Tab-separated table of N, CA and C in Angstrom:
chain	number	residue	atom	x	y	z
A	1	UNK	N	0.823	-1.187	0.000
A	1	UNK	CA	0.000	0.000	0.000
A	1	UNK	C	0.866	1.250	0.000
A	2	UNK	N	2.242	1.173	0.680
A	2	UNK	CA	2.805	2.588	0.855
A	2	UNK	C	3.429	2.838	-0.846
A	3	UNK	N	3.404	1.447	-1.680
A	3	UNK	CA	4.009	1.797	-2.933
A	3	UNK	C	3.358	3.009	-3.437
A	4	UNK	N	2.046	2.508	-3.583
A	4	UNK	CA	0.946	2.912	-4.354
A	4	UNK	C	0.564	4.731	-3.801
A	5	UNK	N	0.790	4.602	-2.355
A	5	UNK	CA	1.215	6.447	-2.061
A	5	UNK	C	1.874	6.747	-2.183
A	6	UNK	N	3.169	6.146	-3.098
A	6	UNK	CA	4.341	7.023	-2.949
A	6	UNK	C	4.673	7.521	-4.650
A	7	UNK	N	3.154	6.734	-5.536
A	7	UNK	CA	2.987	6.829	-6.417
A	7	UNK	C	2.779	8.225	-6.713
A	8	UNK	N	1.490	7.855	-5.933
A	8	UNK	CA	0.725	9.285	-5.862
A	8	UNK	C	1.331	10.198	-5.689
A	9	UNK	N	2.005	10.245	-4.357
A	9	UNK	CA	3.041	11.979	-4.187
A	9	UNK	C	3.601	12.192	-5.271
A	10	UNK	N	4.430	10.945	-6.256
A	10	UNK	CA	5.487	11.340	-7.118
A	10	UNK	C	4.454	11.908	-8.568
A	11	UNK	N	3.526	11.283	-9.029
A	11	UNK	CA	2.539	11.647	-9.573
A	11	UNK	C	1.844	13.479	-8.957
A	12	UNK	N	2.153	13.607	-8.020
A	12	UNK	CA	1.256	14.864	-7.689
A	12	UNK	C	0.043	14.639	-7.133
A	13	UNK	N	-0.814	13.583	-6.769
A	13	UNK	CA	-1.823	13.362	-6.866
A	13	UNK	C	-2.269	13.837	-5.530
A	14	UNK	N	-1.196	13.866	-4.371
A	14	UNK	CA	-1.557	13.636	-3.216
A	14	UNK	C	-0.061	14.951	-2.462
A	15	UNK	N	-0.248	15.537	-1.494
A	15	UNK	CA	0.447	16.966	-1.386
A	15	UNK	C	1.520	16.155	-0.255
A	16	UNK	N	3.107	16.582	-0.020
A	16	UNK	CA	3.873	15.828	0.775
A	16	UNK	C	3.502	15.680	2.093
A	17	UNK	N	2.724	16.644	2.328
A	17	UNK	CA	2.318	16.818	3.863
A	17	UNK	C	1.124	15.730	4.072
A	18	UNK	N	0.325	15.151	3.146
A	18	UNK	CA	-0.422	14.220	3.268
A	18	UNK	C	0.149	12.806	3.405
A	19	UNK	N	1.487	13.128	2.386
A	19	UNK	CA	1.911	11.647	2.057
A	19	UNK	C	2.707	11.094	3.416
A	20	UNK	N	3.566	11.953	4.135
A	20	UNK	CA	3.814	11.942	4.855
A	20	UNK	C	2.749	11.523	6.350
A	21	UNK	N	1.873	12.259	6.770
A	21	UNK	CA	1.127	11.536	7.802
A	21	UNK	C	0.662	9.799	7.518
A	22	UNK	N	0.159	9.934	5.752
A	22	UNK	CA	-0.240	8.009	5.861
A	22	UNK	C	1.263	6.833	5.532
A	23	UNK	N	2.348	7.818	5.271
A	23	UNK	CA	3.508	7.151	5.620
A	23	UNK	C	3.932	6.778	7.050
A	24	UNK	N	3.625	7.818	7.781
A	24	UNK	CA	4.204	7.284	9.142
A	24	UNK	C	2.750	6.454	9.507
A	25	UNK	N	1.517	6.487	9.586
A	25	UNK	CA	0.170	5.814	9.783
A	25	UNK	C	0.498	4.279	9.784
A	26	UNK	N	1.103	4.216	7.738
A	26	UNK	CA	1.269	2.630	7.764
A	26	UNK	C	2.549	2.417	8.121
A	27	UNK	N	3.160	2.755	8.785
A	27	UNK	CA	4.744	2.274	9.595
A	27	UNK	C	4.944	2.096	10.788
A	28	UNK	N	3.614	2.800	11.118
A	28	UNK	CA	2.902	2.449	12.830
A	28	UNK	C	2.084	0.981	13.132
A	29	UNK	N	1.689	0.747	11.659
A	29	UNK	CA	0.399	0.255	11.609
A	29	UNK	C	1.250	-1.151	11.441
A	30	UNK	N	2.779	-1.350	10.761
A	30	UNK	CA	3.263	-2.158	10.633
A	30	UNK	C	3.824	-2.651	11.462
A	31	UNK	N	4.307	-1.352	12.567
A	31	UNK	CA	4.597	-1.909	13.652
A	31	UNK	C	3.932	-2.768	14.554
A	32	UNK	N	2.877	-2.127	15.040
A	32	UNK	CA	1.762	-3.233	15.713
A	32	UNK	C	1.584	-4.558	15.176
A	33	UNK	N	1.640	-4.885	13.775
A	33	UNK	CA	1.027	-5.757	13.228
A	33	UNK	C	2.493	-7.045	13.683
A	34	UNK	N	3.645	-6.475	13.653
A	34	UNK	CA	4.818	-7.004	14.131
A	34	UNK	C	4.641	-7.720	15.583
A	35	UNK	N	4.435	-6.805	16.253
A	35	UNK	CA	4.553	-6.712	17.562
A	35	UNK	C	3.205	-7.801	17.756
A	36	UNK	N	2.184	-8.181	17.292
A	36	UNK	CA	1.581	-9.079	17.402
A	36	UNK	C	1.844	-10.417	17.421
A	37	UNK	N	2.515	-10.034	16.079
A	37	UNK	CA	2.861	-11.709	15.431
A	37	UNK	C	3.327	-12.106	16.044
A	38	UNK	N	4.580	-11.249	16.594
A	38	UNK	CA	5.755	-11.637	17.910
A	38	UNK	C	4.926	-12.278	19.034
A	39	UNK	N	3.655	-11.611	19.549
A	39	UNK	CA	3.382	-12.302	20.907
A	39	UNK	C	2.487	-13.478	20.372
A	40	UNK	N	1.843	-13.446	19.302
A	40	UNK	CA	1.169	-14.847	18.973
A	40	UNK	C	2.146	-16.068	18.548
A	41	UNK	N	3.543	-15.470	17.846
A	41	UNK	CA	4.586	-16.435	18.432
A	41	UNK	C	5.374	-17.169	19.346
A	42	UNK	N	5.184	-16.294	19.999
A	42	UNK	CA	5.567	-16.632	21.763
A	42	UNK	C	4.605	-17.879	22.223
A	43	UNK	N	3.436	-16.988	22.273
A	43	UNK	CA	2.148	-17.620	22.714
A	43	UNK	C	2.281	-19.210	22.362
A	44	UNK	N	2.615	-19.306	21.207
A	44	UNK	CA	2.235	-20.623	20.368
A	44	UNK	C	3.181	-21.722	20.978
A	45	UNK	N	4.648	-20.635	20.972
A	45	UNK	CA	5.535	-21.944	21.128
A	45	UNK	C	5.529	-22.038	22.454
A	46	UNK	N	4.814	-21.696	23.846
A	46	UNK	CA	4.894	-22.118	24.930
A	46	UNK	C	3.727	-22.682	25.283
A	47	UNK	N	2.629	-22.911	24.327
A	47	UNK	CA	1.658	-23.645	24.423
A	47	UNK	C	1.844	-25.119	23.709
A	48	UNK	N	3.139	-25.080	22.837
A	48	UNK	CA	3.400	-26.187	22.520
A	48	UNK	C	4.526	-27.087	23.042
A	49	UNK	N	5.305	-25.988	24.339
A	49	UNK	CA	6.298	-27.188	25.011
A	49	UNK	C	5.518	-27.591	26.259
A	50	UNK	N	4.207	-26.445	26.462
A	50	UNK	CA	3.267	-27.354	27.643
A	50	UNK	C	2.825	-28.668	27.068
A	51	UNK	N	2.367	-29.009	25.408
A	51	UNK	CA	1.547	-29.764	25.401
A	51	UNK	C	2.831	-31.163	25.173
A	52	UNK	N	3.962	-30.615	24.756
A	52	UNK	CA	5.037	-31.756	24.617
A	52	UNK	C	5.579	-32.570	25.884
A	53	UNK	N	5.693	-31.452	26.991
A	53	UNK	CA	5.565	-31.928	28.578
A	53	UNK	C	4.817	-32.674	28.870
A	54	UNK	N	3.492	-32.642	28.757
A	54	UNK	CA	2.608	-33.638	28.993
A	54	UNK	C	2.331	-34.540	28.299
A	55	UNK	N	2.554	-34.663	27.158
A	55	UNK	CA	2.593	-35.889	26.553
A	55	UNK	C	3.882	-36.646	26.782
A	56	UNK	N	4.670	-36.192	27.216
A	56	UNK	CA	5.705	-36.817	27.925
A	56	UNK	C	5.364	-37.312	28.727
A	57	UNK	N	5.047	-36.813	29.819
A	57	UNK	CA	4.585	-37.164	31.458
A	57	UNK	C	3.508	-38.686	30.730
A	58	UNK	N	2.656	-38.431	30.241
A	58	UNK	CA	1.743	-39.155	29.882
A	58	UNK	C	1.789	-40.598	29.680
A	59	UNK	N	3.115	-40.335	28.604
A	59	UNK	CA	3.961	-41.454	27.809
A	59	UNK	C	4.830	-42.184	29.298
A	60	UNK	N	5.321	-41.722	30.235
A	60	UNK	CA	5.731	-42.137	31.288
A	60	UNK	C	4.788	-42.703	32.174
A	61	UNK	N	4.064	-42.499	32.112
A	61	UNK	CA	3.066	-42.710	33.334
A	61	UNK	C	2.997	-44.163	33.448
A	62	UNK	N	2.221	-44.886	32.713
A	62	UNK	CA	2.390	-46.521	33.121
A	62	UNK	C	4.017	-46.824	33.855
A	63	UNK	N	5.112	-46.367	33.579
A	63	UNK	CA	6.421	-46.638	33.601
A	63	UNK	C	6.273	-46.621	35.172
A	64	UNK	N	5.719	-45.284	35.831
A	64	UNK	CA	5.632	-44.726	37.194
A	64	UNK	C	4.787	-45.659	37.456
A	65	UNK	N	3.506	-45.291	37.264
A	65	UNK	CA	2.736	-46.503	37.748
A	65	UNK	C	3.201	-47.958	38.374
A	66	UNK	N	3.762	-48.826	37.699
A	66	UNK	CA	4.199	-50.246	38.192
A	66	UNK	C	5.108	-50.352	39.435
A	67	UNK	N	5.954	-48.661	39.687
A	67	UNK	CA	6.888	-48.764	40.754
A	67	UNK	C	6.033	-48.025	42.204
A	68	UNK	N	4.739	-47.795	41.584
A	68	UNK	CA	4.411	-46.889	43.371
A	68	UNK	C	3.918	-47.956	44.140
A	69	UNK	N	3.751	-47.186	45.397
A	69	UNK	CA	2.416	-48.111	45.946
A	69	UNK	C	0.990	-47.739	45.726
A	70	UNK	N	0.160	-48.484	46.512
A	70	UNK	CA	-0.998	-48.134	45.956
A	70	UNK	C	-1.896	-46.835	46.222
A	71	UNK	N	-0.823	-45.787	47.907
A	71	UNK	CA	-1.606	-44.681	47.491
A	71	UNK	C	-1.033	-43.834	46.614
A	72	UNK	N	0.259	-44.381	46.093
A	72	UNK	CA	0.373	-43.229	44.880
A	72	UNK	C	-0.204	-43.597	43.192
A	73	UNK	N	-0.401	-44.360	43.637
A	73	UNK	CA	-1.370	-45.079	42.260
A	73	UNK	C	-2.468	-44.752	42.206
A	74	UNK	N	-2.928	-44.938	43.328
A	74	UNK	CA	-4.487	-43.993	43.655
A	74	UNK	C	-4.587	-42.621	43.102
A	75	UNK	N	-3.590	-41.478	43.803
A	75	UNK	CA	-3.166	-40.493	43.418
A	75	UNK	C	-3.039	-40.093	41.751
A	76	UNK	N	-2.269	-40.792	41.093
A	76	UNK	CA	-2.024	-40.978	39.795
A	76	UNK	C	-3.376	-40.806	38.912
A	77	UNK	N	-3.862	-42.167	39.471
A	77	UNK	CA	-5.350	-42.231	39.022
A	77	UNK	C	-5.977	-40.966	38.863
A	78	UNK	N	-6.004	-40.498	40.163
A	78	UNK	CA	-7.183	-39.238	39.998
A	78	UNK	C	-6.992	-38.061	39.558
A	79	UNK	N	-4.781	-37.886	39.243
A	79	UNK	CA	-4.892	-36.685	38.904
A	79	UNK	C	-4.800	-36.725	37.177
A	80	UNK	N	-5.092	-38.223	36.829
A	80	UNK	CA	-4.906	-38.076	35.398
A	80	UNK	C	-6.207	-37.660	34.715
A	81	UNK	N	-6.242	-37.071	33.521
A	81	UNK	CA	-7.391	-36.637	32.876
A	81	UNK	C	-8.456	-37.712	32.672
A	82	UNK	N	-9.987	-37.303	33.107
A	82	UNK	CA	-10.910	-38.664	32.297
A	82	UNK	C	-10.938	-39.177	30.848
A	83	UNK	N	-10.951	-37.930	30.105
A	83	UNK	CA	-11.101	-38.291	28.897
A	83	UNK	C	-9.526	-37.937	28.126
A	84	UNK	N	-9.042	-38.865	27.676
A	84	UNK	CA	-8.266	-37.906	26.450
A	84	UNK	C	-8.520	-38.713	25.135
A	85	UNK	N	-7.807	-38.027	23.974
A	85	UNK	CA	-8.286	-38.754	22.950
A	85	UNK	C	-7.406	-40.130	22.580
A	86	UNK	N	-5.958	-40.582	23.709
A	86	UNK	CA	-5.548	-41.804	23.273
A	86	UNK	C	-6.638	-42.998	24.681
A	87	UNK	N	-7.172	-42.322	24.972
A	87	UNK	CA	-7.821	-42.912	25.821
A	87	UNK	C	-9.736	-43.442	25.387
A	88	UNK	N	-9.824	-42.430	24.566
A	88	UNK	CA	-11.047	-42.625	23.526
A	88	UNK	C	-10.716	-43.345	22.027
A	89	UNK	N	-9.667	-43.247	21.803
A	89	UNK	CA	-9.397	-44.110	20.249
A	89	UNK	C	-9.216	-45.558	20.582
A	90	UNK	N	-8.929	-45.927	21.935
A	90	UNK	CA	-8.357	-47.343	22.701
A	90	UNK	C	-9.942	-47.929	22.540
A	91	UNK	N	-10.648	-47.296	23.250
A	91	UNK	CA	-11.984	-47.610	23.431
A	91	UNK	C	-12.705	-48.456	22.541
A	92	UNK	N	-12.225	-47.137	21.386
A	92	UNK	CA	-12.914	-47.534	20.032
A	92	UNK	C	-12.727	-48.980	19.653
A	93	UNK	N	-11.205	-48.973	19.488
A	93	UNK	CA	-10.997	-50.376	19.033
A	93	UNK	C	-11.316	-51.337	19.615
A	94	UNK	N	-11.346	-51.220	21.221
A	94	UNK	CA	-11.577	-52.680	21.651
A	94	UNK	C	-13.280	-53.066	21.345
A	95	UNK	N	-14.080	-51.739	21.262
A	95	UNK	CA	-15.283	-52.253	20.968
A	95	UNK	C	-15.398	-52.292	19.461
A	96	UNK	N	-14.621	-52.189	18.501
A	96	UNK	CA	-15.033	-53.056	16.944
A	96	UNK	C	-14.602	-53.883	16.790
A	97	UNK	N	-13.924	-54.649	18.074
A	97	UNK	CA	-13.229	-56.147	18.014
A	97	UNK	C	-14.970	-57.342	17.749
């Protein structure tokens, strides 16, 4: 877009003092748009070493399991999620056996 105003000024179409305010407008405007991406990047990749953590933990868990006793097995039990989806695809299969 700033091509296309910078057309214009050079064309005449548009006076420097105009071109100038929607020059700095979209250089502001680019900034923010930066400064977003940046935190929706952030955002993303620490929502994705939470979800790699826990699928870790997850992937461990039977491992833990076999060495506790039974109130930490208990424990285990209840703090693991009811539903997840390797826990619903298991399901599946054993009932289209």
């Amino acid at each position: 877009m700033d091509s296309g105003l910078y057309d214009d000024k050079l064309a005449g179409e548009i006076t420097r003092d105009t071109y100038d305010l929607k020059h700095a407008s979209f250089k502001d405007q680019l900034a923010q748009l930066e400064e977003r991406l940046g935190t929706a990047n952030r955002s993303h990749t620490n929502a994705t070493v939470q979800r790699t953590a826990l699928l870790e933990l997850f992937q461990r868990t039977s491992q833990i399991y076999r060495t506790r006793d039974i109130d930490q097995k208990r424990l285990i039990i209840i703090t693991l999620p009811k539903k997840t989806k390797i826990t619903e695809a298991r399901k599946q299969k054993r009932s289209s056996f």
